[in-house]
Every structure is written in C-alpha cells, then in structure tokens.
Amino acid sequence: SAVISQKPSRDICQRGTSLTIQCQVDSQVTMMFWYRQQPGQSLTLIATANQGSEATYESGFVIDKFPISRPNLTFSTLTVSNMSPEDSSIYLCSVDWAGPGHGTQYFGPGTRLTVL
Amino acid sequence: SQQGEEDPQALSIQEGENATMNCSYKTSINNLQWYRQNSGRGLVHLILIRSNEREKHSGRLRVTLDTSKKSSSLLITASRAADTASYFCATDGMDSSYKLIFGSGTRLLVRP
C-alpha cells in the first residue's frame, strides 16, 4: 500500500487568510484526489489532481477558492483561499494505488482546519 | 446528490457480538470499498469488492455486494472495543474518472 503524509496535521487560521496543505506519497502515482469532510459529515470530493494538467473540480468547488498544484507524481498541494468559518473541515488527499482502474484508493491522515 | 446511504447511522453493540452495516448506492459501479475512520482521523482501507464479485472475506470482515439491488453489507465478526470507529462505503462509477462517492457512514460503538 502507499504511504501518504500530509502537512500540516492541523491548523487554526483567521478569517480571510489562506492555508496551503501538502500531500506527499512514497511512490509515483498517476491520480491524486482531494476531499473535504465537514464536521460530522461524510467525505466530498473537491478535485482530481493529475500531473501535467489542470485539476478537475467537482460541482460546487472552484479553482479560485481551492487552487491545486501537482508538480510531480509524488506531491500535490491544496490551498484553501480567503477562508471563512464554513471552511472548517478535515481535508484529505488520496491516491489511486496501482494505477487507474485498479480501484483501491489510500488516504492520507488528513489536515484538520479550524477557521476563526 | 449521488452520495450513497448507509444504515444504521449509529450502532452500539457488546464486545464479542457481530456488527452489520449496510450501504446503498445509486449508479452502476466498478468497485465498492469500505473504509474505517477513527475519531476524525485519516481513512483506513478495509476491503475492495469488484462489481463482478458477490462476497469477499478479510480476517473478521465479510463484505457482500448485490449489484441488482445496488447494495453492500459489511459484517464484522467477534467485535472488539478497538473496532469502535466510523465506517464508510465508497463507490467508483463506470465513467473512468476513478473518483469515489462516499456513503453517509455508520458510527459503530463496541462496548467492552
């Protein structure tokens, strides 16, 4: 299985600021995904991050609010911009292990964000 | 919303008992996966079952899939206090995007 790390593990931020979350994988993967989990809720996909192309965003999520970078096959960042208390969530990255179509996705430990 | 539903939303059992959680989804799938999440931390992958499979086992876990009913169940046998967590099913559709759609989750409490 993949070993995935995220930084920071948690943060408390002020309204109007931005936070960049990093996701690092121990081996090269084709597809990386970013999810949001609001308090007490299930996970919702924000976007798919592919190396060499722009991220693909899900309905309700826009690049200006959640810019994503994918500079190589082991790393991605998600920025939460101009934060408000409604952005308080756990943000998780995942990877499609063993390549597209295999199916198994592994998740990082998550970043717990609190916006005051 | 394409999000699946899980039931029950919460389940409380005694240690040693079996726990059964159900998941329903709305569209045709390639795979269905079950995950465990402890206290709002990262997700731990438990098991993947493909659309052409009907049953799969892994240790104390048994997963079934009924594609005609668009439903799956996760059975944990001989539960332990350490099994206390939230359990989510997740499906990936046949659109080749590989993105997961998660169920609403079941919160399991195993009382010692």
XYZ file of N, CA and C in Angstrom:
684
model
N 0.828 -1.192 0.000
C 0.000 0.000 0.000
C 0.866 1.246 0.000
N 0.280 2.370 -0.358
C 1.002 3.630 -0.398
C 1.101 4.229 0.995
N 2.216 4.925 1.239
C 2.372 5.695 2.473
C 2.206 7.160 2.109
N 1.232 7.792 2.717
C 0.872 9.160 2.372
C 0.992 10.040 3.599
N 1.634 11.169 3.451
C 1.740 12.113 4.560
C 1.127 13.442 4.156
N 0.633 14.156 5.140
C 0.044 15.473 4.911
C 0.622 16.460 5.921
N 0.814 17.681 5.446
C 1.258 18.764 6.316
C 0.422 19.990 6.047
N 0.020 20.742 7.052
C 0.136 20.388 8.464
C -0.918 19.366 8.859
N -0.787 18.801 10.028
C -1.797 17.856 10.500
C -3.029 18.603 11.008
N -2.807 19.793 11.505
C -3.913 20.641 11.932
C -3.447 22.081 11.958
N -4.429 22.985 11.871
C -4.095 24.408 11.953
C -5.341 25.187 12.359
N -5.092 26.287 13.007
C -6.149 27.236 13.357
C -5.825 28.540 12.652
N -6.728 29.017 11.835
C -6.441 30.166 10.982
C -7.487 31.251 11.180
N -7.096 32.459 10.816
C -8.001 33.592 10.908
C -8.790 33.749 9.610
N -9.974 34.225 9.750
C -10.825 34.532 8.600
C -10.086 35.418 7.602
N -10.227 35.128 6.326
C -9.628 35.941 5.277
C -8.236 35.526 4.862
N -7.618 34.643 5.605
C -6.276 34.177 5.245
C -6.364 32.923 4.382
N -5.215 32.429 3.946
C -5.147 31.226 3.112
C -4.220 30.212 3.749
N -4.472 28.962 3.495
C -3.633 27.875 4.009
C -3.348 26.902 2.878
N -2.096 26.502 2.762
C -1.713 25.506 1.773
C -1.409 24.195 2.467
N -2.045 23.146 2.006
C -1.880 21.807 2.560
C -1.066 20.979 1.575
N -0.093 20.269 2.111
C 0.774 19.453 1.274
C 0.436 17.974 1.428
N 0.561 17.252 0.338
C 0.349 15.805 0.324
C 1.522 15.146 -0.383
N 2.180 14.227 0.319
C 3.365 13.566 -0.211
C 3.149 12.051 -0.202
N 3.473 11.403 -1.312
C 3.329 9.949 -1.426
C 4.708 9.335 -1.577
N 4.873 8.106 -1.067
C 6.199 7.498 -1.072
C 6.554 6.835 -2.401
N 5.652 6.869 -3.375
C 5.946 6.325 -4.695
C 5.118 7.076 -5.736
N 5.469 6.911 -6.977
C 4.788 7.661 -8.031
C 3.379 7.126 -8.263
N 2.441 8.023 -8.358
C 1.049 7.655 -8.614
C 0.491 8.559 -9.712
N -0.410 8.021 -10.476
C -0.975 8.798 -11.567
C -1.980 9.814 -11.059
N -2.899 9.368 -10.250
C -4.020 10.224 -9.856
C -3.994 10.496 -8.356
N -4.210 11.757 -8.016
C -4.361 12.155 -6.624
C -5.674 12.916 -6.500
N -6.290 12.776 -5.361
C -7.600 13.382 -5.139
C -7.577 14.170 -3.824
N -8.400 15.215 -3.800
C -8.570 15.993 -2.568
C -10.035 15.946 -2.150
N -10.247 15.632 -0.856
C -11.586 15.525 -0.307
C -11.742 16.480 0.872
N -12.965 16.845 1.137
C -13.296 17.636 2.313
C -14.297 16.847 3.155
N -14.091 16.900 4.463
C -15.022 16.265 5.385
C -15.438 17.308 6.416
N -16.622 17.815 6.256
C -17.126 18.797 7.204
C -17.511 18.101 8.502
N -17.570 18.849 9.603
C -17.802 18.236 10.917
C -19.020 17.327 10.930
N -18.802 16.084 11.349
C -19.886 15.123 11.477
C -20.428 14.603 10.163
N -19.758 14.912 9.071
C -20.275 14.524 7.757
C -19.376 13.485 7.089
N -19.818 13.060 5.925
C -19.025 12.141 5.117
C -18.042 12.939 4.255
N -17.334 12.256 3.389
C -16.336 12.907 2.546
C -16.950 13.342 1.224
N -16.509 14.498 0.761
C -16.930 15.026 -0.534
C -15.697 15.346 -1.356
N -15.695 14.911 -2.594
C -14.542 15.152 -3.467
C -14.506 16.618 -3.885
N -13.330 17.229 -3.720
C -13.125 18.607 -4.174
C -12.655 18.590 -5.628
N -11.581 17.835 -5.882
C -10.998 17.855 -7.218
C -10.062 16.671 -7.409
N -9.802 16.383 -8.661
C -8.814 15.386 -9.063
C -7.589 16.124 -9.577
N -6.423 15.744 -9.064
C -5.180 16.421 -9.438
C -4.312 15.476 -10.249
N -4.075 15.808 -11.505
C -3.248 14.987 -12.375
C -1.986 15.754 -12.735
N -0.881 15.057 -12.741
C 0.375 15.698 -13.084
C 0.390 16.101 -14.550
N 0.767 17.338 -14.807
C 0.875 17.813 -16.172
C -0.383 18.413 -16.745
N -1.428 18.454 -15.964
C -2.663 19.081 -16.442
C -3.357 19.775 -15.284
N -4.310 20.630 -15.612
C -5.045 21.327 -14.568
C -5.940 20.364 -13.803
N -6.193 20.720 -12.562
C -7.070 19.893 -11.745
C -8.498 19.954 -12.276
N -9.221 18.885 -12.042
C -10.627 18.812 -12.426
C -11.480 18.969 -11.175
N -12.301 20.011 -11.136
C -13.072 20.335 -9.947
C -14.491 19.787 -10.025
N -14.988 19.400 -8.869
C -16.365 18.922 -8.766
C -17.314 20.111 -8.639
N -18.561 19.825 -8.876
C -19.588 20.855 -8.773
C -19.576 21.455 -7.364
N -19.567 22.764 -7.312
C -19.567 23.440 -6.026
C -18.195 23.860 -5.554
N -17.171 23.459 -6.265
C -15.795 23.823 -5.901
C -15.141 24.516 -7.098
N -14.437 25.620 -6.832
C -13.827 26.401 -7.912
C -12.351 26.617 -7.648
N -11.629 26.818 -8.737
C -10.171 26.938 -8.660
C -9.742 28.160 -7.868
N -10.490 29.246 -7.931
C -10.100 30.447 -7.195
C -10.119 30.218 -5.694
N -11.017 29.391 -5.237
C -11.157 29.126 -3.811
C -10.218 27.993 -3.365
N -10.033 26.998 -4.232
C -9.230 25.814 -3.893
C -8.175 25.532 -4.975
N -7.220 26.429 -5.174
C -6.189 26.148 -6.170
C -5.363 24.928 -5.783
N -5.031 24.135 -6.780
C -4.313 22.880 -6.584
C -3.083 22.854 -7.482
N -1.994 22.366 -6.944
C -0.801 22.134 -7.765
C -0.469 20.655 -7.756
N 0.149 20.197 -8.842
C 0.603 18.795 -8.940
C 1.893 18.812 -9.764
N 2.981 19.226 -9.119
C 4.224 19.414 -9.868
C 4.897 18.118 -10.302
N 4.641 17.015 -9.619
C 5.238 15.728 -10.000
C 4.325 14.588 -9.553
N 4.801 13.369 -9.711
C 3.957 12.202 -9.484
C 3.899 11.765 -8.024
N 4.569 12.498 -7.119
C 4.546 12.116 -5.711
C 4.046 13.231 -4.798
N 3.631 14.350 -5.344
C 3.355 15.521 -4.499
C 2.204 16.343 -5.071
N 1.406 16.899 -4.147
C 0.339 17.815 -4.543
C 0.063 18.775 -3.394
N -0.436 19.949 -3.730
C -0.876 20.886 -2.699
C -2.285 21.352 -2.991
N -2.998 21.619 -1.916
C -4.333 22.221 -1.974
C -4.285 23.490 -1.137
N -4.709 24.607 -1.706
C -4.785 25.846 -0.955
C -6.254 26.174 -0.692
N -6.546 26.496 0.537
C -7.874 26.990 0.891
C -7.746 28.501 1.014
N -8.360 29.235 0.109
C -8.144 30.678 -0.008
C -9.245 31.475 0.671
N -8.857 32.656 1.154
C -9.831 33.593 1.719
C -10.814 32.855 2.630
N -10.257 32.247 3.654
C -11.035 31.323 4.470
C -12.121 32.001 5.291
N -13.174 31.259 5.527
C -14.257 31.644 6.417
C -14.516 30.476 7.365
N -15.254 30.702 8.443
C -15.526 29.595 9.373
C -16.174 28.377 8.711
N -16.882 28.596 7.612
C -17.522 27.471 6.899
C -16.495 26.536 6.262
N -15.258 26.979 6.153
C -14.195 26.129 5.604
C -13.589 25.205 6.648
N -14.013 25.333 7.887
C -13.513 24.446 8.941
C -13.922 23.014 8.628
N -12.930 22.173 8.397
C -13.166 20.805 7.943
C -11.882 20.014 8.110
N -11.993 18.728 7.824
C -10.801 17.911 7.626
C -10.601 17.795 6.114
N -9.391 18.051 5.666
C -9.057 17.936 4.249
C -8.132 16.730 4.076
N -8.509 15.851 3.162
C -7.759 14.612 2.964
C -7.355 14.459 1.503
N -6.144 13.983 1.310
C -5.738 13.610 -0.037
C -5.758 12.085 -0.145
N -5.920 11.614 -1.346
C -5.886 10.171 -1.583
C -5.201 9.907 -2.910
N -4.762 8.661 -3.086
C -4.119 8.268 -4.326
C -4.758 6.995 -4.838
N -4.791 6.877 -6.154
C -5.319 5.676 -6.791
C -4.159 4.705 -6.966
N -4.059 3.801 -6.020
C -2.914 2.918 -5.949
C -2.927 1.901 -7.083
N -1.768 1.557 -7.571
C -1.562 0.556 -8.624
C -2.128 0.999 -9.954
N -2.379 2.293 -10.094
C -2.756 2.819 -11.382
C -4.250 2.863 -11.615
N -4.651 3.675 -12.575
C -6.081 3.840 -12.866
C -6.736 2.513 -13.196
N -7.885 2.328 -12.632
C -8.640 1.126 -12.915
C -8.468 0.043 -11.891
N -7.362 0.122 -11.134
C -7.197 -0.896 -10.109
C -8.214 -0.729 -9.008
N -8.461 0.532 -8.670
C -9.580 0.802 -7.791
C -9.237 1.228 -6.399
N -8.263 0.572 -5.771
C -8.005 0.855 -4.364
C -7.441 2.255 -4.204
N -8.071 3.026 -3.341
C -7.561 4.350 -3.017
C -7.125 4.379 -1.559
N -5.953 4.951 -1.343
C -5.433 5.108 0.012
C -5.425 6.586 0.374
N -5.681 6.830 1.653
C -5.843 8.194 2.122
C -4.714 8.610 3.048
N -4.424 9.900 2.992
C -3.516 10.483 3.958
C -4.206 10.652 5.295
N -3.455 11.089 6.316
C -4.002 11.207 7.674
C -4.932 12.398 7.853
N -4.987 13.288 6.866
C -5.898 14.422 6.966
C -5.272 15.643 7.614
N -5.833 16.797 7.266
C -5.466 18.079 7.879
C -6.730 18.667 8.481
N -6.697 18.851 9.783
C -7.869 19.400 10.476
C -7.728 20.914 10.535
N -8.605 21.603 9.844
C -8.555 23.063 9.744
C -9.698 23.687 10.526
N -9.337 24.629 11.383
C -10.334 25.429 12.106
C -10.137 26.886 11.716
N -11.212 27.516 11.290
C -11.153 28.925 10.887
C -11.970 29.751 11.885
N -11.309 30.743 12.467
C -11.976 31.569 13.489
C -12.555 32.847 12.891
N -28.047 14.464 -5.278
C -26.723 14.025 -4.865
C -26.553 12.551 -5.178
N -25.327 12.175 -5.538
C -25.093 10.772 -5.812
C -24.604 10.035 -4.586
N -24.503 10.715 -3.466
C -23.970 10.076 -2.279
C -24.835 8.909 -1.870
N -24.166 7.825 -1.466
C -24.902 6.669 -1.024
C -25.413 6.846 0.387
N -26.231 5.915 0.767
C -26.781 5.913 2.113
C -26.278 4.692 2.853
N -26.041 4.874 4.139
C -25.654 3.746 4.963
C -26.625 3.644 6.121
N -26.874 2.420 6.533
C -27.671 2.242 7.731
C -27.132 1.062 8.508
N -27.240 1.090 9.812
C -27.798 2.237 10.533
C -26.821 3.411 10.564
N -27.295 4.575 10.969
C -26.395 5.712 11.145
C -25.487 5.484 12.331
N -26.005 4.821 13.349
C -25.214 4.525 14.541
C -25.585 3.143 15.040
N -24.593 2.453 15.581
C -24.780 1.085 16.056
C -23.958 0.893 17.320
N -24.609 0.373 18.360
C -23.921 0.113 19.631
C -24.086 -1.356 19.975
N -22.979 -2.051 20.151
C -23.028 -3.476 20.435
C -22.056 -3.811 21.560
N -22.199 -5.014 22.078
C -21.306 -5.506 23.121
C -20.109 -6.190 22.461
N -18.990 -6.080 23.091
C -17.799 -6.769 22.601
C -18.103 -8.258 22.420
N -17.635 -8.797 21.312
C -17.883 -10.201 21.013
C -19.049 -10.427 20.067
N -19.949 -9.467 20.000
C -21.079 -9.577 19.075
C -20.630 -9.234 17.653
N -21.499 -9.564 16.715
C -21.246 -9.214 15.320
C -21.903 -7.878 14.989
N -21.280 -7.136 14.084
C -21.833 -5.852 13.642
C -22.058 -5.891 12.143
N -23.237 -5.508 11.719
C -23.560 -5.472 10.295
C -23.951 -4.060 9.883
N -23.303 -3.568 8.839
C -23.591 -2.247 8.300
C -23.958 -2.396 6.835
N -24.913 -1.610 6.401
C -25.414 -1.698 5.034
C -25.172 -0.405 4.280
N -24.975 -0.562 2.987
C -24.668 0.576 2.115
C -25.496 0.435 0.849
N -26.152 1.513 0.446
C -26.854 1.511 -0.839
C -26.312 2.633 -1.702
N -26.305 2.418 -3.005
C -25.780 3.416 -3.918
C -26.728 3.560 -5.101
N -26.445 4.539 -5.963
C -27.468 4.910 -6.937
C -27.132 4.573 -8.385
N -25.829 4.491 -8.711
C -25.467 4.271 -10.108
C -24.651 3.004 -10.249
N -24.491 2.526 -11.460
C -23.659 1.343 -11.703
C -22.223 1.638 -11.310
N -21.543 0.626 -10.821
C -20.203 0.831 -10.268
C -19.190 -0.133 -10.867
N -17.912 0.249 -10.711
C -16.817 -0.672 -10.992
C -16.437 -1.426 -9.723
N -16.254 -0.659 -8.649
C -15.810 -1.223 -7.379
C -16.549 -0.569 -6.217
N -16.586 -1.274 -5.102
C -17.091 -0.708 -3.861
C -16.050 -0.987 -2.788
N -15.735 0.042 -2.013
C -14.706 -0.096 -0.984
C -15.291 0.285 0.369
N -14.752 -0.333 1.400
C -15.120 0.022 2.760
C -13.900 0.597 3.469
N -14.163 1.658 4.246
C -13.116 2.331 4.995
C -13.545 2.470 6.451
N -12.531 2.580 7.326
C -12.747 2.872 8.732
C -12.065 4.192 9.064
N -12.724 4.973 9.899
C -12.147 6.235 10.337
C -12.299 6.333 11.847
N -11.164 6.512 12.511
C -11.154 6.659 13.960
C -11.112 8.133 14.322
N -12.098 8.578 15.057
C -12.125 9.915 15.671
C -11.673 11.015 14.726
N -12.246 11.082 13.522
C -11.957 12.163 12.608
C -10.546 12.181 12.076
N -9.901 11.045 12.094
C -8.544 10.963 11.531
C -8.627 10.453 10.089
N -7.490 10.013 9.551
C -7.464 9.528 8.187
C -8.266 8.253 8.017
N -8.549 7.924 6.770
C -9.314 6.721 6.476
C -8.388 5.525 6.292
N -8.785 4.412 6.866
C -8.054 3.164 6.705
C -8.831 2.287 5.728
N -8.155 1.843 4.696
C -8.814 0.999 3.693
C -8.992 -0.403 4.259
N -10.227 -0.910 4.200
C -10.516 -2.236 4.739
C -10.573 -3.292 3.650
N -11.373 -3.048 2.632
C -11.602 -4.088 1.640
C -12.200 -3.479 0.385
N -11.868 -4.030 -0.753
C -12.444 -3.630 -2.034
C -13.132 -4.827 -2.644
N -14.325 -4.623 -3.153
C -15.042 -5.693 -3.850
C -15.425 -5.162 -5.223
N -15.171 -5.960 -6.241
C -15.428 -5.529 -7.607
C -16.872 -5.864 -7.992
N -17.334 -5.226 -9.030
C -18.747 -5.364 -9.400
C -19.106 -6.780 -9.836
N -18.101 -7.573 -10.238
C -18.403 -8.948 -10.657
C -18.196 -9.953 -9.515
N -17.948 -9.444 -8.312
C -17.803 -10.297 -7.147
C -19.045 -10.168 -6.267
N -19.342 -11.211 -5.529
C -20.539 -11.201 -4.686
C -20.202 -11.202 -3.200
N -19.030 -11.756 -2.871
C -18.665 -11.849 -1.467
C -17.150 -11.862 -1.359
N -16.663 -11.238 -0.270
C -15.235 -11.211 -0.048
C -14.968 -11.231 1.453
N -13.874 -11.893 1.842
C -13.530 -12.003 3.246
C -12.130 -11.445 3.469
N -11.946 -10.857 4.653
C -10.614 -10.447 5.067
C -10.582 -10.480 6.587
N -9.951 -11.511 7.132
C -9.916 -11.652 8.585
C -11.318 -11.748 9.165
N -11.671 -10.814 10.062
C -13.005 -10.827 10.676
C -14.030 -10.059 9.858
N -13.649 -9.622 8.686
C -14.542 -8.842 7.835
C -15.123 -9.702 6.726
N -16.415 -9.491 6.483
C -17.079 -10.143 5.346
C -17.904 -9.081 4.639
N -17.664 -8.938 3.357
C -18.390 -7.961 2.550
C -19.187 -8.689 1.484
N -20.416 -8.269 1.308
C -21.237 -8.788 0.219
C -21.636 -7.640 -0.692
N -21.898 -7.978 -1.925
C -22.316 -6.990 -2.915
C -23.455 -7.569 -3.741
N -24.540 -6.810 -3.839
C -25.680 -7.189 -4.665
C -25.908 -6.054 -5.657
N -25.393 -6.219 -6.862
C -25.486 -5.137 -7.843
C -26.912 -4.955 -8.347
N -27.727 -5.991 -8.266
C -29.123 -5.843 -8.714
C -29.908 -4.940 -7.772
N -29.517 -4.962 -6.512
C -30.173 -4.102 -5.516
C -29.362 -2.853 -5.224
N -28.188 -2.753 -5.852
C -27.280 -1.630 -5.602
C -27.032 -1.477 -4.096
N -26.590 -2.559 -3.503
C -26.355 -2.520 -2.064
C -25.188 -3.421 -1.689
N -24.603 -3.119 -0.534
C -23.496 -3.888 0.002
C -23.644 -3.947 1.518
N -23.062 -4.964 2.109
C -23.051 -5.037 3.562
C -21.648 -5.379 4.041
N -21.322 -4.859 5.213
C -20.059 -5.150 5.885
C -20.388 -5.808 7.211
N -19.861 -6.994 7.394
C -20.049 -7.722 8.642
C -18.715 -7.803 9.362
N -18.702 -7.380 10.617
C -17.530 -7.533 11.475
C -17.891 -8.580 12.515
N -17.187 -9.675 12.516
C -17.484 -10.736 13.470
C -16.638 -10.580 14.739
N -17.182 -11.098 15.841
C -16.459 -11.092 17.120
C -15.841 -9.727 17.390
N -16.687 -8.715 17.455
C -16.194 -7.341 17.539
C -15.372 -7.111 18.805
N -14.499 -6.108 18.695
C -13.628 -5.713 19.799
C -13.804 -4.227 20.057
N -13.453 -3.788 21.233
C -13.564 -2.363 21.557
C -12.774 -1.522 20.550
N -11.671 -2.063 20.053
C -10.836 -1.336 19.092
C -11.519 -1.153 17.737
N -12.639 -1.850 17.507
C -13.382 -1.673 16.255
C -14.248 -0.424 16.291
N -14.348 0.215 17.454
C -15.128 1.446 17.571
C -14.581 2.496 16.612
N -15.420 2.944 15.692
C -14.998 3.870 14.639
C -16.210 4.197 13.774
N -15.996 5.053 12.798
C -16.988 5.274 11.750
C -16.590 4.467 10.529
N -17.568 3.882 9.877
C -17.319 3.045 8.711
C -18.042 3.653 7.509
N -17.312 3.761 6.410
C -17.853 4.361 5.189
C -17.710 3.395 4.023
N -18.741 3.345 3.196
C -18.595 2.690 1.905
C -18.327 3.770 0.859
N -17.653 3.384 -0.199
C -17.343 4.323 -1.278
C -17.372 3.580 -2.601
N -17.975 4.185 -3.588
C -18.079 3.556 -4.900
C -17.394 4.409 -5.958
N -16.847 3.739 -6.965
C -16.383 4.472 -8.127
C -17.191 4.001 -9.321
N -17.638 4.977 -10.107
C -18.581 4.692 -11.178
C -17.908 4.180 -12.435
N -18.677 4.043 -13.470
C -18.183 3.450 -14.696
C -17.778 4.524 -15.715
N -17.553 5.747 -15.219
C -17.194 6.831 -16.123
C -15.691 6.991 -16.266
N -14.932 6.064 -15.698
C -13.466 6.058 -15.810
C -12.790 7.245 -15.130
N -13.484 7.918 -14.244
C -12.862 9.037 -13.546
C -12.143 8.586 -12.279
N -12.491 7.392 -11.765
C -11.894 6.780 -10.581
C -12.157 7.565 -9.307
N -12.983 8.573 -9.354
C -13.277 9.322 -8.133
C -14.292 8.549 -7.313
N -14.187 8.689 -5.997
C -15.043 7.947 -5.081
C -16.224 8.786 -4.609
N -17.359 8.135 -4.514
C -18.534 8.737 -3.900
C -18.798 7.979 -2.616
N -18.836 8.725 -1.504
C -18.923 8.110 -0.203
C -20.347 8.032 0.310
N -20.602 6.967 1.068
C -21.846 6.880 1.796
C -21.817 7.784 3.013
N -22.934 7.831 3.677
C -23.091 8.751 4.808
C -22.401 8.252 6.067
N -22.045 6.977 6.114
C -21.276 6.457 7.238
C -22.121 5.868 8.353
N -21.526 4.895 9.045
C -22.127 4.290 10.238
C -21.154 4.451 11.383
N -21.649 5.002 12.489
C -20.804 5.130 13.684
C -21.014 3.904 14.561
N -19.957 3.137 14.716
C -20.022 1.901 15.497
C -19.367 2.104 16.858
N -20.094 1.725 17.893
C -19.548 1.731 19.244
C -19.574 0.306 19.761
N -18.412 -0.205 20.137
C -18.311 -1.542 20.716
C -18.003 -1.373 22.198
N -18.950 -1.784 23.022
C -18.812 -1.603 24.471
C -18.033 -2.772 25.062
N -17.024 -2.479 25.878
C -16.216 -3.569 26.461
C -17.001 -4.368 27.492
